[in-house]
PDB file of C-alpha atoms in Angstrom:
ATOM      1  CA  ALA I   1       0.121   0.157   0.150  1.00 62.00           C
ATOM      2  CA  GLY I   2       2.822   2.565   1.074  1.00 69.00           C
ATOM      3  CA  ALA I   3       4.636   1.543  -2.518  1.00 76.00           C
ATOM      4  CA  THR I   4       1.532   3.357  -4.212  1.00 82.00           C
ATOM      5  CA  ARG I   5       2.999   6.724  -2.744  1.00 84.00           C
ATOM      6  CA  SER I   6      -0.708   8.115  -2.280  1.00 87.00           C
ATOM      7  CA  THR I   7      -1.257  11.312  -1.073  1.00 90.00           C
ATOM      8  CA  PRO I   8      -4.542  13.077   0.323  1.00 92.00           C
ATOM      9  CA  GLU I   9      -5.170  14.177  -3.210  1.00 93.00           C
ATOM     10  CA  ASP I  10      -5.675  10.711  -4.697  1.00 93.00           C
ATOM     11  CA  ARG I  11      -8.724   8.778  -5.599  1.00 93.00           C
ATOM     12  CA  ILE I  12      -8.129   5.065  -5.426  1.00 92.00           C
ATOM     13  CA  PHE I  13     -10.593   3.141  -7.658  1.00 95.00           C
ATOM     14  CA  ASN I  14     -11.449  -0.397  -6.446  1.00 94.00           C
ATOM     15  CA  VAL I  15     -13.444  -2.863  -8.164  1.00 94.00           C
ATOM     16  CA  LEU I  16     -11.684  -5.778  -6.386  1.00 93.00           C
ATOM     17  CA  PRO I  17     -13.913  -7.923  -3.489  1.00 90.00           C
ATOM     18  CA  LEU I  18     -12.618  -6.455  -0.225  1.00 89.00           C
ATOM     19  CA  TYR I  19     -12.217 -10.316   0.986  1.00 87.00           C
ATOM     20  CA  HIS I  20      -9.365 -10.552  -1.251  1.00 82.00           C
ATOM     21  CA  SER I  21      -5.913  -9.553  -0.054  1.00 82.00           C
ATOM     22  CA  THR I  22      -5.162  -7.355  -3.289  1.00 82.00           C
ATOM     23  CA  GLY I  23      -8.918  -5.676  -3.135  1.00 82.00           C
ATOM     24  CA  GLY I  24      -9.345  -5.627   0.778  1.00 80.00           C
ATOM     25  CA  LEU I  25      -5.853  -5.189   2.109  1.00 81.00           C
ATOM     26  CA  VAL I  26      -3.801  -3.388  -0.938  1.00 83.00           C
ATOM     27  CA  GLY I  27      -6.592  -1.284  -2.700  1.00 85.00           C
ATOM     28  CA  VAL I  28      -8.134   0.016   0.757  1.00 89.00           C
ATOM     29  CA  GLY I  29      -5.046   0.325   2.442  1.00 86.00           C
ATOM     30  CA  ALA I  30      -3.296   2.915  -0.048  1.00 86.00           C
ATOM     31  CA  ALA I  31      -6.282   5.013   0.665  1.00 89.00           C
ATOM     32  CA  LEU I  32      -6.046   4.571   4.744  1.00 89.00           C
ATOM     33  CA  LEU I  33      -2.297   4.895   4.629  1.00 85.00           C
ATOM     34  CA  ASN I  34      -2.232   8.467   3.121  1.00 84.00           C
ATOM     35  CA  GLY I  35      -5.364   9.618   3.466  1.00 88.00           C
ATOM     36  CA  ALA I  36      -6.409   9.281  -0.005  1.00 91.00           C
ATOM     37  CA  ARG I  37     -10.106   8.662  -1.031  1.00 91.00           C
ATOM     38  CA  LEU I  38     -11.311   5.357  -1.839  1.00 92.00           C
ATOM     39  CA  VAL I  39     -13.610   4.961  -4.807  1.00 93.00           C
ATOM     40  CA  ILE I  40     -15.490   1.409  -4.114  1.00 92.00           C
ATOM     41  CA  ARG I  41     -17.567  -0.483  -6.940  1.00 91.00           C
ATOM     42  CA  LYS I  42     -19.736  -3.421  -6.101  1.00 89.00           C
ATOM     43  CA  LYS I  43     -18.309  -5.851  -8.834  1.00 90.00           C
ATOM     44  CA  PHE I  44     -16.041  -5.329 -11.826  1.00 93.00           C
ATOM     45  CA  SER I  45     -17.728  -4.347 -15.258  1.00 94.00           C
ATOM     46  CA  ALA I  46     -15.722  -3.876 -18.243  1.00 94.00           C
ATOM     47  CA  SER I  47     -18.627  -1.772 -20.267  1.00 94.00           C
ATOM     48  CA  THR I  48     -18.900   1.139 -17.119  1.00 95.00           C
ATOM     49  CA  PHE I  49     -15.279   0.728 -15.905  1.00 96.00           C
ATOM     50  CA  TRP I  50     -13.685   3.746 -18.032  1.00 97.00           C
ATOM     51  CA  PRO I  51     -16.508   6.051 -17.532  1.00 96.00           C
ATOM     52  CA  ASP I  52     -16.488   5.023 -13.590  1.00 95.00           C
ATOM     53  CA  VAL I  53     -12.888   6.305 -13.868  1.00 96.00           C
ATOM     54  CA  ARG I  54     -13.659   9.144 -15.161  1.00 96.00           C
ATOM     55  CA  SER I  55     -16.686  10.282 -13.344  1.00 94.00           C
ATOM     56  CA  SER I  56     -14.868   9.270  -9.804  1.00 94.00           C
ATOM     57  CA  GLY I  57     -11.956  11.472 -10.897  1.00 95.00           C
ATOM     58  CA  ALA I  58      -9.594   8.319 -10.177  1.00 95.00           C
ATOM     59  CA  THR I  59      -6.139   9.086  -9.850  1.00 96.00           C
ATOM     60  CA  MET I  60      -5.033   4.902  -9.251  1.00 94.00           C
ATOM     61  CA  PHE I  61      -6.903   2.272  -9.652  1.00 94.00           C
ATOM     62  CA  VAL I  62      -6.136  -1.247  -7.907  1.00 94.00           C
ATOM     63  CA  TYR I  63      -6.111  -4.699 -10.487  1.00 93.00           C
ATOM     64  CA  ILE I  64      -5.495  -8.351 -10.818  1.00 90.00           C
ATOM     65  CA  GLY I  65      -4.085  -8.972 -14.326  1.00 82.00           C
ATOM     66  CA  GLU I  66      -7.328 -10.637 -15.685  1.00 91.00           C
ATOM     67  CA  LEU I  67      -8.954  -7.168 -15.271  1.00 94.00           C
ATOM     68  CA  CYS I  68      -6.481  -5.483 -17.046  1.00 95.00           C
ATOM     69  CA  ARG I  69      -6.287  -8.213 -20.160  1.00 94.00           C
ATOM     70  CA  TYR I  70     -10.653  -7.738 -20.060  1.00 96.00           C
ATOM     71  CA  LEU I  71      -9.956  -4.336 -20.850  1.00 97.00           C
ATOM     72  CA  VAL I  72      -7.613  -4.244 -23.368  1.00 97.00           C
ATOM     73  CA  ASN I  73     -10.359  -7.271 -25.336  1.00 96.00           C
ATOM     74  CA  CYS I  74     -13.129  -4.735 -25.084  1.00 96.00           C
ATOM     75  CA  PRO I  75     -13.941  -2.399 -27.831  1.00 96.00           C
ATOM     76  CA  PRO I  76     -12.349   1.312 -27.648  1.00 96.00           C
ATOM     77  CA  HIS I  77     -14.361   3.257 -25.308  1.00 96.00           C
ATOM     78  CA  GLU I  78     -14.376   7.393 -25.535  1.00 95.00           C
ATOM     79  CA  ASP I  79     -13.581   7.368 -21.974  1.00 96.00           C
ATOM     80  CA  GLU I  80     -10.597   5.217 -22.156  1.00 96.00           C
ATOM     81  CA  THR I  81      -8.324   7.953 -22.600  1.00 97.00           C
ATOM     82  CA  LYS I  82     -10.201  10.705 -20.886  1.00 96.00           C
ATOM     83  CA  HIS I  83      -9.253   9.780 -16.981  1.00 97.00           C
ATOM     84  CA  LYS I  84      -6.585  11.291 -14.536  1.00 97.00           C
ATOM     85  CA  LEU I  85      -5.176   8.112 -13.577  1.00 97.00           C
ATOM     86  CA  ARG I  86      -1.513   8.472 -12.712  1.00 96.00           C
ATOM     87  CA  LEU I  87      -0.780   4.888 -11.492  1.00 94.00           C
ATOM     88  CA  ALA I  88      -2.254   1.279 -11.579  1.00 94.00           C
ATOM     89  CA  PHE I  89      -1.366  -1.274  -9.047  1.00 92.00           C
ATOM     90  CA  GLY I  90      -1.731  -4.688  -8.962  1.00 90.00           C
ATOM     91  CA  ASN I  91      -0.733  -8.280  -9.328  1.00 88.00           C
ATOM     92  CA  GLY I  92      -0.715 -10.789 -12.378  1.00 86.00           C
ATOM     93  CA  LEU I  93      -0.381  -8.468 -15.465  1.00 88.00           C
ATOM     94  CA  ARG I  94       0.621 -10.590 -18.431  1.00 88.00           C
ATOM     95  CA  ALA I  95       3.641  -9.747 -19.992  1.00 86.00           C
ATOM     96  CA  ASP I  96       1.763  -9.887 -23.762  1.00 90.00           C
ATOM     97  CA  VAL I  97      -0.911  -7.392 -22.360  1.00 92.00           C
ATOM     98  CA  TRP I  98       0.747  -4.870 -20.214  1.00 91.00           C
ATOM     99  CA  PRO I  99       2.398  -2.755 -22.958  1.00 93.00           C
ATOM    100  CA  ASP I 100      -1.223  -2.423 -24.973  1.00 96.00           C
ATOM    101  CA  PHE I 101      -2.992  -2.015 -21.821  1.00 95.00           C
ATOM    102  CA  GLN I 102      -0.474   0.960 -20.517  1.00 95.00           C
ATOM    103  CA  SER I 103       0.120   2.731 -24.174  1.00 96.00           C
ATOM    104  CA  ARG I 104      -3.632   1.714 -25.006  1.00 97.00           C
ATOM    105  CA  PHE I 105      -5.223   3.870 -22.209  1.00 97.00           C
ATOM    106  CA  LYS I 106      -2.252   5.999 -21.297  1.00 97.00           C
ATOM    107  CA  ILE I 107      -1.532   5.101 -17.955  1.00 96.00           C
ATOM    108  CA  PRO I 108       1.618   6.717 -17.120  1.00 95.00           C
ATOM    109  CA  ASP I 109       2.648   4.053 -14.461  1.00 93.00           C
ATOM    110  CA  ILE I 110       2.117   0.332 -13.493  1.00 91.00           C
ATOM    111  CA  LEU I 111       3.365  -0.984 -10.292  1.00 87.00           C
ATOM    112  CA  GLU I 112       3.559  -4.506 -10.303  1.00 86.00           C
ATOM    113  CA  PHE I 113       4.023  -6.864  -7.130  1.00 79.00           C
ATOM    114  CA  TYR I 114       3.652 -10.299  -5.556  1.00 73.00           C
ATOM    115  CA  GLY I 115       2.649 -11.280  -2.080  1.00 70.00           C
ATOM    116  CA  SER I 116       1.147 -14.010  -0.428  1.00 64.00           C
ATOM    117  CA  THR I 117      -1.327 -14.297   2.440  1.00 66.00           C
ATOM    118  CA  GLU I 118       1.090 -17.333   3.532  1.00 66.00           C
ATOM    119  CA  GLY I 119       4.279 -15.561   3.272  1.00 64.00           C
ATOM    120  CA  ASN I 120       5.815 -12.820   4.703  1.00 64.00           C
ATOM    121  CA  VAL I 121       7.504 -11.298   1.661  1.00 62.00           C
ATOM    122  CA  SER I 122       6.840  -8.958  -1.407  1.00 66.00           C
ATOM    123  CA  LEU I 123       8.611  -8.460  -4.365  1.00 65.00           C
ATOM    124  CA  PHE I 124       7.826  -5.203  -6.108  1.00 67.00           C
ATOM    125  CA  ASN I 125       8.579  -3.947  -9.871  1.00 65.00           C
ATOM    126  CA  PHE I 126       9.374  -0.664  -9.196  1.00 64.00           C
ATOM    127  CA  ASP I 127      11.053  -0.263 -12.666  1.00 66.00           C
ATOM    128  CA  GLY I 128       8.123  -0.837 -14.594  1.00 68.00           C
ATOM    129  CA  LYS I 129       9.874  -3.335 -16.311  1.00 69.00           C
ATOM    130  CA  GLN I 130       7.112  -5.381 -18.270  1.00 70.00           C
ATOM    131  CA  GLY I 131       6.355  -8.715 -17.449  1.00 66.00           C
ATOM    132  CA  ALA I 132       8.432  -8.606 -14.204  1.00 62.00           C
ATOM    133  CA  ILE I 133       7.625  -8.744 -10.487  1.00 57.00           C
ATOM    134  CA  GLY I 134      11.304  -7.342  -9.109  1.00 43.00           C
ATOM    135  CA  ASP I 135      13.672  -7.573 -11.686  1.00 40.00           C
ATOM    136  CA  TYR I 136      16.547  -6.327  -9.585  1.00 40.00           C
ATOM    137  CA  VAL I 137      17.496  -9.518  -8.137  1.00 40.00           C
ATOM    138  CA  GLN I 138      18.249 -12.037 -10.923  1.00 42.00           C
ATOM    139  CA  ARG I 139      19.940 -14.827  -8.779  1.00 43.00           C
ATOM    140  CA  LEU I 140      19.278 -16.858  -5.752  1.00 45.00           C
ATOM    141  CA  ILE I 141      22.445 -18.290  -4.017  1.00 44.00           C
ATOM    142  CA  ILE I 142      22.134 -21.094  -1.541  1.00 43.00           C
ATOM    143  CA  THR I 143      25.432 -20.660   0.609  1.00 44.00           C
ATOM    144  CA  PRO I 144      27.168 -23.817   0.865  1.00 46.00           C
ATOM    145  CA  ALA I 145      27.263 -24.918   4.516  1.00 43.00           C
ATOM    146  CA  THR I 146      30.833 -24.441   5.422  1.00 45.00           C
ATOM    147  CA  THR I 147      29.771 -20.482   4.396  1.00 48.00           C
ATOM    148  CA  ALA I 148      26.638 -19.923   6.253  1.00 48.00           C
ATOM    149  CA  PRO I 149      24.527 -23.055   6.789  1.00 46.00           C
ATOM    150  CA  GLY I 150      20.820 -22.534   5.487  1.00 47.00           C
ATOM    151  CA  VAL I 151      21.270 -19.175   4.136  1.00 48.00           C
ATOM    152  CA  VAL I 152      19.522 -18.259   1.248  1.00 48.00           C
ATOM    153  CA  THR I 153      21.078 -15.290  -0.408  1.00 50.00           C
ATOM    154  CA  LEU I 154      19.972 -12.783  -3.265  1.00 51.00           C
ATOM    155  CA  ILE I 155      22.499 -11.752  -5.937  1.00 51.00           C
ATOM    156  CA  ASP I 156      22.649  -8.319  -8.063  1.00 53.00           C
ATOM    157  CA  ASN I 157      23.421 -10.509 -11.550  1.00 54.00           C
ATOM    158  CA  ALA I 158      24.556  -7.592 -13.249  1.00 56.00           C
ATOM    159  CA  THR I 159      27.453  -6.509 -10.646  1.00 56.00           C
ATOM    160  CA  ASN I 160      27.847  -9.949  -8.737  1.00 53.00           C
ATOM    161  CA  VAL I 161      27.202  -8.102  -5.498  1.00 51.00           C
ATOM    162  CA  MET I 162      25.363  -8.499  -2.479  1.00 50.00           C
ATOM    163  CA  PRO I 163      24.437  -4.994  -1.501  1.00 46.00           C
ATOM    164  CA  TRP I 164      22.822  -5.558   1.795  1.00 43.00           C
ATOM    165  CA  LEU I 165      25.796  -7.728   3.080  1.00 46.00           C
ATOM    166  CA  GLY I 166      28.682  -5.532   1.369  1.00 45.00           C
ATOM    167  CA  GLY I 167      30.246  -8.484  -0.042  1.00 46.00           C
ATOM    168  CA  THR I 168      31.355  -9.846  -3.304  1.00 46.00           C
ATOM    169  CA  VAL I 169      30.660 -13.234  -4.646  1.00 46.00           C
ATOM    170  CA  GLY I 170      34.376 -14.414  -5.268  1.00 47.00           C
ATOM    171  CA  ALA I 171      37.343 -16.550  -3.943  1.00 40.00           C
ATOM    172  CA  ASP I 172      35.777 -16.799   0.053  1.00 44.00           C
ATOM    173  CA  LEU I 173      32.296 -17.295  -1.029  1.00 45.00           C
ATOM    174  CA  LYS I 174      31.719 -19.796  -3.594  1.00 43.00           C
ATOM    175  CA  PRO I 175      27.816 -20.474  -3.958  1.00 45.00           C
ATOM    176  CA  PHE I 176      25.589 -22.997  -5.399  1.00 42.00           C
ATOM    177  CA  VAL I 177      23.738 -20.882  -8.188  1.00 44.00           C
ATOM    178  CA  ILE I 178      20.096 -21.616  -9.202  1.00 42.00           C
ATOM    179  CA  GLU I 179      19.329 -19.482 -12.339  1.00 44.00           C
TER     180      GLU I 179
END
């Protein structure tokens, strides 16, 4: 919710069920966290989505990926680019849908994330790379028992550096690599 950088001037459009974590926690949380207005529609309707977004003055909306695909597959609507949206945020936006969705509807930024209710970690695509959820980390390193038993470390593939440990993969750290 905090990653959306919502402000009291924002209006967050939410058509997702509130019993689902994306609609109920992320969508509602983004409004509650910083005092934005929350615009709730009882259910998603592809035919009324753009008129509702426009008339509500929404500046953000929360999605699950298939919602975006449904909108791309709809015939053009006169309101689909006459909106104030600056951000769409959610999860599951397919790589083959993302470019058409963003360009056709003229949405400046998309914030894709992945999280699970069973886990305690979330991944965010802050760079806006189409089709990715967290492109920064590209390799998973499982260090051998002689170095640090049971430790899983993430390595930046471009620099070979472990930023939060201040180290570089080299002679003194020989990881098992899963690519």
